[in-house]
Short mmCIF file of C-alpha atoms in Angstrom, two decimals:
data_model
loop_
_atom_site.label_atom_id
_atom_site.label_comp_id
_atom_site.label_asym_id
_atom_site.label_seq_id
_atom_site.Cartn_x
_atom_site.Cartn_y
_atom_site.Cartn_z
CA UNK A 942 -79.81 -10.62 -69.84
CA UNK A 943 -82.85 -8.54 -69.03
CA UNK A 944 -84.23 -7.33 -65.52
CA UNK A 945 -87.06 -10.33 -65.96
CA UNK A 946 -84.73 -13.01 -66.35
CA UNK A 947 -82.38 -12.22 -63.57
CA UNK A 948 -85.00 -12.41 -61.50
CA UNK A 949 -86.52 -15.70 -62.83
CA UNK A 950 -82.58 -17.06 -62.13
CA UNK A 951 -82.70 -15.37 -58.50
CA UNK A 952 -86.14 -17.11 -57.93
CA UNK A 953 -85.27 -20.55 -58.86
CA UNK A 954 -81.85 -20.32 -57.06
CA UNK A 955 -84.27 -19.34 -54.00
CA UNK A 956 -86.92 -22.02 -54.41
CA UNK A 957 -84.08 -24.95 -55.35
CA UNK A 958 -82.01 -23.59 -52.28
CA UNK A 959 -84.69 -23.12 -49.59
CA UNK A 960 -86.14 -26.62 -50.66
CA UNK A 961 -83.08 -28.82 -50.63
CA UNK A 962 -81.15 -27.10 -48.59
CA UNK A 963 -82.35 -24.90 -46.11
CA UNK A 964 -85.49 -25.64 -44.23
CA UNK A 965 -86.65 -29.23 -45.08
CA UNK A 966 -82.96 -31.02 -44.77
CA UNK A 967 -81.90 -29.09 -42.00
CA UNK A 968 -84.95 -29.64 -39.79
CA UNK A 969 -84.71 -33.45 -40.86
CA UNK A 970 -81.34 -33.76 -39.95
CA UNK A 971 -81.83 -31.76 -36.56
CA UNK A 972 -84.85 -33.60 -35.23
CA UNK A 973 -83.28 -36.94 -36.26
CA UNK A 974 -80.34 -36.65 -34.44
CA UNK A 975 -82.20 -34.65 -31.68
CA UNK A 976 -84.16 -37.62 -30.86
CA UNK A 977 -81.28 -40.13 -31.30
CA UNK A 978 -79.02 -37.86 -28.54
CA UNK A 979 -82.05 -37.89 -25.98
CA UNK A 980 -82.21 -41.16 -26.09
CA UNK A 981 -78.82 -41.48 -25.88
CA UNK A 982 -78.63 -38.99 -22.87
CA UNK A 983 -81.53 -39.73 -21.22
CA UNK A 984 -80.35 -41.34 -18.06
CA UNK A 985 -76.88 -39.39 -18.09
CA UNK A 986 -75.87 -37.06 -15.49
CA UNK A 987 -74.66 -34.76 -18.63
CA UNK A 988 -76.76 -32.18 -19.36
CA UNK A 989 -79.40 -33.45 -22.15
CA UNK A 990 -80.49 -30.14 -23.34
CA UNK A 991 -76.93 -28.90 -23.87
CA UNK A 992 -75.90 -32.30 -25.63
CA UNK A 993 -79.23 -32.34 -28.07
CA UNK A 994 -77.97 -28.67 -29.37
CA UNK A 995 -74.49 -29.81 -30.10
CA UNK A 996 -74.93 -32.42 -31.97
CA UNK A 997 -78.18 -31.01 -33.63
CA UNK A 998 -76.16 -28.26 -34.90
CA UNK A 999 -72.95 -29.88 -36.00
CA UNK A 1000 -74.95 -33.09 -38.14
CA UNK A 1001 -76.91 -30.32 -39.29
CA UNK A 1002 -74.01 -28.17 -40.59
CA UNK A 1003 -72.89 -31.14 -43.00
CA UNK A 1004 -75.86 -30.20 -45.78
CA UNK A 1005 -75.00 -26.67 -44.81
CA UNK A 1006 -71.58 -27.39 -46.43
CA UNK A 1007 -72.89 -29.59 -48.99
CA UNK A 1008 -75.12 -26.80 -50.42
CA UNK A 1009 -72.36 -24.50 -50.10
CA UNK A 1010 -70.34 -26.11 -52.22
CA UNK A 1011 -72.79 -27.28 -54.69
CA UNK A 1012 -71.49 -25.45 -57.53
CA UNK A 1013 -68.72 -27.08 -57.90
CA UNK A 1014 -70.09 -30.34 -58.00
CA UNK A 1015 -73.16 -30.23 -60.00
CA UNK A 1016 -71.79 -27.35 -61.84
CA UNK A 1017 -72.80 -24.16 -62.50
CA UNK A 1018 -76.39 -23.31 -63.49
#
């Protein structure tokens, strides 16, 4: 395997990746469930702020382990 097409296979690991994984999901997934907690929280003596984190980042680390384990269930590439 030449130089060239390790880095075509680094490139469309990135693209697929960055696409499905990392920035489009996570920022669904975050302001989805950021707007459902505020709502949630909104008259709540808890603090709102504090609440819209948590659960922003732990539904958002669900696709974070879904992509990480990708290879073994689509395969590998």
């Amino acid at each position: 395997m030449s130089a060239i097409e390790v880095l075509q296979s680094v490139f469309v690991a990135w693209v697929f990746y960055g696409i499905f994984g990392g920035l489009i999901i996570l920022v669904l997934c975050g302001a989805i469930t950021g707007i459902i907690i505020g709502k949630k929280y909104s008259g709540s003596k808890h603090n709102k702020n504090k609440m819209i984190i948590l659960w922003s980042s732990v539904i958002s680390a669900i696709p974070v382990f879904l992509l990480s384990v990708l290879d073994f269930i689509i395969g590998p590439w």
